Coordinates of N, CA and C in Angstrom, one line a residue:
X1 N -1.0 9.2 11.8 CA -0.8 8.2 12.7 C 0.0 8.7 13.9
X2 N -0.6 8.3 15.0 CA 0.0 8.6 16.5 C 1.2 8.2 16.7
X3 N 2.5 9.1 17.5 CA 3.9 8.1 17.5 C 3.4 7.1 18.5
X4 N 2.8 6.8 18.9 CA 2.5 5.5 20.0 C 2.0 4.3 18.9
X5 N 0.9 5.0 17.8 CA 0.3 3.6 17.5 C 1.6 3.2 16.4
X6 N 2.3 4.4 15.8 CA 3.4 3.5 14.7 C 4.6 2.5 15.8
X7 N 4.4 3.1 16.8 CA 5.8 2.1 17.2 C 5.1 1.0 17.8
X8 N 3.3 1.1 18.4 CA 3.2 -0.3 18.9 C 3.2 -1.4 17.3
X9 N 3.4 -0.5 16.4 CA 3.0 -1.7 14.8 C 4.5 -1.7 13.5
X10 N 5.6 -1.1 14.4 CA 6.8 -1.3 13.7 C 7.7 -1.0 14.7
X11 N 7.9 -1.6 15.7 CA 9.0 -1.6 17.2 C 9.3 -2.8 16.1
X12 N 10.6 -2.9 15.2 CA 11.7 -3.6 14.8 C 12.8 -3.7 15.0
X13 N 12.5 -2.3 15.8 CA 14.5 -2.2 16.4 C 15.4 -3.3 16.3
X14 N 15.8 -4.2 15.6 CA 16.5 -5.2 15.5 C 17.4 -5.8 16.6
X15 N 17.7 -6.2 17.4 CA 18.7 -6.9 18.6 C 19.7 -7.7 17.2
X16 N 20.7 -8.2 17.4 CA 21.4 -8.8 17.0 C 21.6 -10.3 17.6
X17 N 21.1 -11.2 16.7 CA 20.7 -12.4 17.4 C 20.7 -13.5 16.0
X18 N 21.1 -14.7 16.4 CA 20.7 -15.8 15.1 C 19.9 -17.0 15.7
X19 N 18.9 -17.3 14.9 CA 18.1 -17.9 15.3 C 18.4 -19.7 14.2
X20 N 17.8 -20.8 15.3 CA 17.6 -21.7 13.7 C 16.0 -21.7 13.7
X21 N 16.2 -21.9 12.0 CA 14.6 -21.7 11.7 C 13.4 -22.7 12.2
X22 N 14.3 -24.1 11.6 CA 13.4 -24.8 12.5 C 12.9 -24.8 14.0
X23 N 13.9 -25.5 14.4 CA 13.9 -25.0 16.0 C 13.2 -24.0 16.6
X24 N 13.0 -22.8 16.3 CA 12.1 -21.7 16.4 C 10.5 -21.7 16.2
X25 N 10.0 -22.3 15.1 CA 9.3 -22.6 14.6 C 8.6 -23.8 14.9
X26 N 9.1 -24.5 15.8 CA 8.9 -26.1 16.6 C 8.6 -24.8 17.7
X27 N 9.1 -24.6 18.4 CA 9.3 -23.6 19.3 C 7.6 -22.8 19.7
X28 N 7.5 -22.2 18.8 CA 6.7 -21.4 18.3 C 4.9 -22.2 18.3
X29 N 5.3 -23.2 17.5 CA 4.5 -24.1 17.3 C 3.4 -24.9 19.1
X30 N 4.8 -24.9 19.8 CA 4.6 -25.7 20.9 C 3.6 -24.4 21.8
X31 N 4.0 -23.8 21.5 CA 3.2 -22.1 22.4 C 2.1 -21.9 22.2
X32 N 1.3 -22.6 21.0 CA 0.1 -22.2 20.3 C -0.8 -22.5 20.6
X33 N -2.2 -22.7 21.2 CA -3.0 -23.0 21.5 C -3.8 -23.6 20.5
X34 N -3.9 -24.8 20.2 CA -4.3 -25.8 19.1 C -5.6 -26.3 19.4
X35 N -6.8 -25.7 18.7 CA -8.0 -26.2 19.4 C -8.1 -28.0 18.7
X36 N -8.7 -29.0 19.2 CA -9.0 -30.0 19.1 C -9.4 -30.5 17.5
X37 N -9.9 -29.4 17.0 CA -10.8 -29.7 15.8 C -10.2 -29.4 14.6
X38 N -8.5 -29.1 15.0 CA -7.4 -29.1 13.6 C -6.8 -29.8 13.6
X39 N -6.0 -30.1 12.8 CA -4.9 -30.9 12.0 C -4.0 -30.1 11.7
X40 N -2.6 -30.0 12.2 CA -1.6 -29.7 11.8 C -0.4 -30.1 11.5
X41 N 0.0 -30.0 10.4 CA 0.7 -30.6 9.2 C 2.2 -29.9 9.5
X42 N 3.0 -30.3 9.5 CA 4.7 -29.5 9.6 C 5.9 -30.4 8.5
X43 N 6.4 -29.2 8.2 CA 7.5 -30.0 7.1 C 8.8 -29.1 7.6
X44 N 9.8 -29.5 8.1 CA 10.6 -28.7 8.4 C 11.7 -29.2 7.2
X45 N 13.1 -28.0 7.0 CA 14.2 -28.0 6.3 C 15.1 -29.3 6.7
X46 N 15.5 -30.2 5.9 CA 16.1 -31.3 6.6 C 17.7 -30.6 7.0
X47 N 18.2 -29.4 7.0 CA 19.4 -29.0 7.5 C 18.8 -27.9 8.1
X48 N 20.3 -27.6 8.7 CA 20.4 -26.1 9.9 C 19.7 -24.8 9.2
X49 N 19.1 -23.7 9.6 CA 18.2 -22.9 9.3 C 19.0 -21.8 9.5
X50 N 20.4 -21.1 9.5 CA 20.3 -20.7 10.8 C 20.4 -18.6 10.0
X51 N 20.0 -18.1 11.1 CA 19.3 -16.8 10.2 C 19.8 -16.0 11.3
X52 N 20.3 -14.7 11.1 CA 20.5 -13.3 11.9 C 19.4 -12.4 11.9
X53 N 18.3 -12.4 13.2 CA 17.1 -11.5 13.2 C 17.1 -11.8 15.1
X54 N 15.8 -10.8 15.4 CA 15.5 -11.1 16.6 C 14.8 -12.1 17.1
X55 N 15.2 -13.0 18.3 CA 14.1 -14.4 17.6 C 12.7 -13.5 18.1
X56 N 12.5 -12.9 19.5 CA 10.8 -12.1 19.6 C 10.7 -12.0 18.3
X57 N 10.7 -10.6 17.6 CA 10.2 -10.3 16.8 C 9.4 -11.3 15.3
X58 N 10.4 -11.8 15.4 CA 10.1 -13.6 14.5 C 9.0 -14.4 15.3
X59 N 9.3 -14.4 16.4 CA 8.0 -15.3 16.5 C 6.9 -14.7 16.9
X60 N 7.2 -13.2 17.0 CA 5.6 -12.6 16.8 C 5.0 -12.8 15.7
X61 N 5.4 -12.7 14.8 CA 5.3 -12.4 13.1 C 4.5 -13.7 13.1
X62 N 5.3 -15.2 13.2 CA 4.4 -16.3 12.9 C 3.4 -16.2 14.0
X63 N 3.7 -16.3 15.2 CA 2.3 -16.6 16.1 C 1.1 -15.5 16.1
X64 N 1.5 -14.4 15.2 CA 0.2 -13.9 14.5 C -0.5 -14.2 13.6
X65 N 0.7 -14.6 12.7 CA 0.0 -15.5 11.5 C -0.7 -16.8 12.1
X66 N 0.0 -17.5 12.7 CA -0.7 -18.9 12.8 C -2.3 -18.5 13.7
X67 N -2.6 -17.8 14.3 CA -3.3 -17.4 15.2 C -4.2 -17.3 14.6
X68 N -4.1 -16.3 13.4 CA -5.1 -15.7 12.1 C -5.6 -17.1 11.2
X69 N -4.6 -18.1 11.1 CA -5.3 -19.2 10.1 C -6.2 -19.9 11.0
X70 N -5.7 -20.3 12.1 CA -6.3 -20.9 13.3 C -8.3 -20.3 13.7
X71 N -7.9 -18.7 13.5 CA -9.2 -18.0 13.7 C -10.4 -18.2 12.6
X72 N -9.6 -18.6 11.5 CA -10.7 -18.7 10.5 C -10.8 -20.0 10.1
X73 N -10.3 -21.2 11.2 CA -11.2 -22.4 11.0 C -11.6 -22.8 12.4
X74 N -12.9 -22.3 13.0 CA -13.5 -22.2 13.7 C -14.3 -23.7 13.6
X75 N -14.4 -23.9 12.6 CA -15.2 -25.4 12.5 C -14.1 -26.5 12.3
X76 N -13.3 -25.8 12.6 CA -11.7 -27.0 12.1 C -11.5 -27.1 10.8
X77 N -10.5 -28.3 10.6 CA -9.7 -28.0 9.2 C -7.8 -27.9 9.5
X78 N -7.2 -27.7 8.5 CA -5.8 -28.6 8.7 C -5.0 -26.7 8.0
X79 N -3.9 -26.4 9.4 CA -3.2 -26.0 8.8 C -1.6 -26.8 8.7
X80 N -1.1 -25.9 7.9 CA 0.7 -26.5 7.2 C 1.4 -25.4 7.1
X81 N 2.1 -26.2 7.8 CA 3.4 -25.4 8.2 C 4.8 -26.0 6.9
X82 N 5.1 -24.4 6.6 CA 6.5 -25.7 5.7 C 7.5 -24.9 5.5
X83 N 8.7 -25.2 6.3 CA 10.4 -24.4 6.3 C 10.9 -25.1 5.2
X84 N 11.5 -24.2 4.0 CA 12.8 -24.6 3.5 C 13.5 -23.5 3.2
X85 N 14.2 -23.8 2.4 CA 15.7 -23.1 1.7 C 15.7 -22.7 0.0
X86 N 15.8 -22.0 -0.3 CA 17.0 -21.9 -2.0 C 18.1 -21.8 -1.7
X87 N 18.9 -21.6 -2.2 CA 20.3 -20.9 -1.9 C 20.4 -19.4 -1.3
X88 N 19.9 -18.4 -1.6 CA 19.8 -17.4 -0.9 C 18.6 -17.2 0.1
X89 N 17.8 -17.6 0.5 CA 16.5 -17.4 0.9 C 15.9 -18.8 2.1
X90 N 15.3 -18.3 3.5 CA 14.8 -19.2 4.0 C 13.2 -19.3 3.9
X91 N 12.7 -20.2 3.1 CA 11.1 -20.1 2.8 C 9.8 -20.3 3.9
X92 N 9.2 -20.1 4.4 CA 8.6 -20.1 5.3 C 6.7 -19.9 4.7
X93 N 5.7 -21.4 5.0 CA 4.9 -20.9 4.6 C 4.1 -21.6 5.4
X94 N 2.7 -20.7 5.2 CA 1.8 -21.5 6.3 C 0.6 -20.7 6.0
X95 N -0.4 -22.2 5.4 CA -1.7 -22.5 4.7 C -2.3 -22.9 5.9
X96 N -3.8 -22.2 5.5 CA -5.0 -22.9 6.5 C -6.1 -23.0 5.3
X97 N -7.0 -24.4 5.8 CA -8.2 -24.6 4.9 C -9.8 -23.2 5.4
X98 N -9.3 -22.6 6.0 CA -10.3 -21.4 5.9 C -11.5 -20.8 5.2
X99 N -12.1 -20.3 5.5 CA -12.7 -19.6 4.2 C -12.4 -18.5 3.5
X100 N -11.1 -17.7 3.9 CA -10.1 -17.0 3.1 C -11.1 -15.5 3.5
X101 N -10.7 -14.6 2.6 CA -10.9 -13.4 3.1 C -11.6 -12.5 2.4
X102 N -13.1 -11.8 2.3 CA -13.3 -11.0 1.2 C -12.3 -10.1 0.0
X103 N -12.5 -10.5 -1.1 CA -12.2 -9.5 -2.2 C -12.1 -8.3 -1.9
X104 N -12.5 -8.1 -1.4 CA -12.7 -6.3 -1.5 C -11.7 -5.6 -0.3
X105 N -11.3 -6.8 0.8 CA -11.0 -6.3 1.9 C -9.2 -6.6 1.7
X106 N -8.9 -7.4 1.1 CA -7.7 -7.8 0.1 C -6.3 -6.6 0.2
X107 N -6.9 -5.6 -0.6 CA -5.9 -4.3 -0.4 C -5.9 -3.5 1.0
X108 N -6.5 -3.6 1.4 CA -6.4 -3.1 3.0 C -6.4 -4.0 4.0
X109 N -5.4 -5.4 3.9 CA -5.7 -5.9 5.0 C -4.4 -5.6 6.1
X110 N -3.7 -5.3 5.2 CA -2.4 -4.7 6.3 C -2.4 -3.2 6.7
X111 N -3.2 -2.7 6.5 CA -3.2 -1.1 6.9 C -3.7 -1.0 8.3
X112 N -3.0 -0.5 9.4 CA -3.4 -0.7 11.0 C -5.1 -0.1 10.9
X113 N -5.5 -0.7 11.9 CA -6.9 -1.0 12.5 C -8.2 -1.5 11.3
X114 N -7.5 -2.3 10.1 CA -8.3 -3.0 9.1 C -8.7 -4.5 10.0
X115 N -9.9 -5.3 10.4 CA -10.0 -6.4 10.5 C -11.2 -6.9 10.2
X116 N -11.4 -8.2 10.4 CA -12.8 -8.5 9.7 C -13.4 -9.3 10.7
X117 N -12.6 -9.5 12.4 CA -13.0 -10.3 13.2 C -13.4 -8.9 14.0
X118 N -14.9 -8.8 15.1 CA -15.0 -8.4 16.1 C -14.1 -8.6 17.1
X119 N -13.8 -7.3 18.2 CA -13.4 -7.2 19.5 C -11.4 -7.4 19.0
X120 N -11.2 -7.6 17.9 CA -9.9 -7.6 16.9 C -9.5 -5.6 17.0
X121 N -7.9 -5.3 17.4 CA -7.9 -4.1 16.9 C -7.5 -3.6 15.3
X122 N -7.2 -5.0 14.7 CA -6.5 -4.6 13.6 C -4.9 -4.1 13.4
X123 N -4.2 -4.7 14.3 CA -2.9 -4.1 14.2 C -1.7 -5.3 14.1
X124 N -2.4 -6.5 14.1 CA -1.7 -7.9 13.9 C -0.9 -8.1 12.6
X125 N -1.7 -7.8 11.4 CA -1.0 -7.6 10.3 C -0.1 -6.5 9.4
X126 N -0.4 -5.0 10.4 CA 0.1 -4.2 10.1 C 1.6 -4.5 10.7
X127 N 1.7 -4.5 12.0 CA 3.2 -5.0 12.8 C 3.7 -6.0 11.7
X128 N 3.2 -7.1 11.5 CA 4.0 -8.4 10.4 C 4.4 -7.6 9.3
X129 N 3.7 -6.6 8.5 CA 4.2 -5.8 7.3 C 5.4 -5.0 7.3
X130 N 5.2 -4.5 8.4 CA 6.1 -3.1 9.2 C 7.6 -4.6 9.6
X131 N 7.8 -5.2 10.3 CA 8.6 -5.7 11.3 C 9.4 -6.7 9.8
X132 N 9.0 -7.6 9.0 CA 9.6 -7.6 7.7 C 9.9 -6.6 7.1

């Protein structure tokens, strides 16, 4: 792998920054381009979120992800968003009613230039692997 393509798919260099989860994620949410023909569902943490990361890098991570659930309901359908907590851990999850992703394509879907969308370079989920 080229030193250009590893750092355009793990530039993590961390900034020193705290973010709150919700807030971010409202944030994030508001940036998204929501076609008409979804439903989106949010459950945020009923307390403070609050986390030491870069907020960029964080909200690349989801507005990749959400981008990817969003792309595979093309006919619409409902995603869900849902922040909480354990005691050590801030949970972060987000479902789309899709048609989900071949079997076979499963182990390789984070490896750079893997995709299953045309005119896609495949480097969306490698960066989210790499940057966690």
């Amino acid at each position: 792998m080229s030193k250009q393509l590893r750092k355009a798919i793990s530039d993590n260099a961390l900034e020193s920054g705290v973010i709150e989860v919700n807030q971010t994620m409202r944030k994030i949410i508001a940036q998204t381009t929501i076609p008409r023909n979804l439903r989106v569902n949010t459950q945020y943490a009923k307390h403070l979120l609050l986390v030491e990361l870069e907020e960029n890098t964080f909200s690349r991570i989801f507005s990749n992800l959400m981008n990817n659930s969003i792309e595979a309901m093309s006919r619409g359908g409902t995603l869900s968003i849902k922040v909480s907590s354990d005691i050590d851990n801030v949970i972060l999850q987000i479902k789309d009613t899709g048609l989900g992703v071949e079997k076979h394509i499963i182990p390789k879907l984070f490896q750079p230039f893997i995709t299953t969308k045309k005119g896609h370079s495949g480097l969306g989920l490698a960066f989210i692997k790499n940057a966690i």
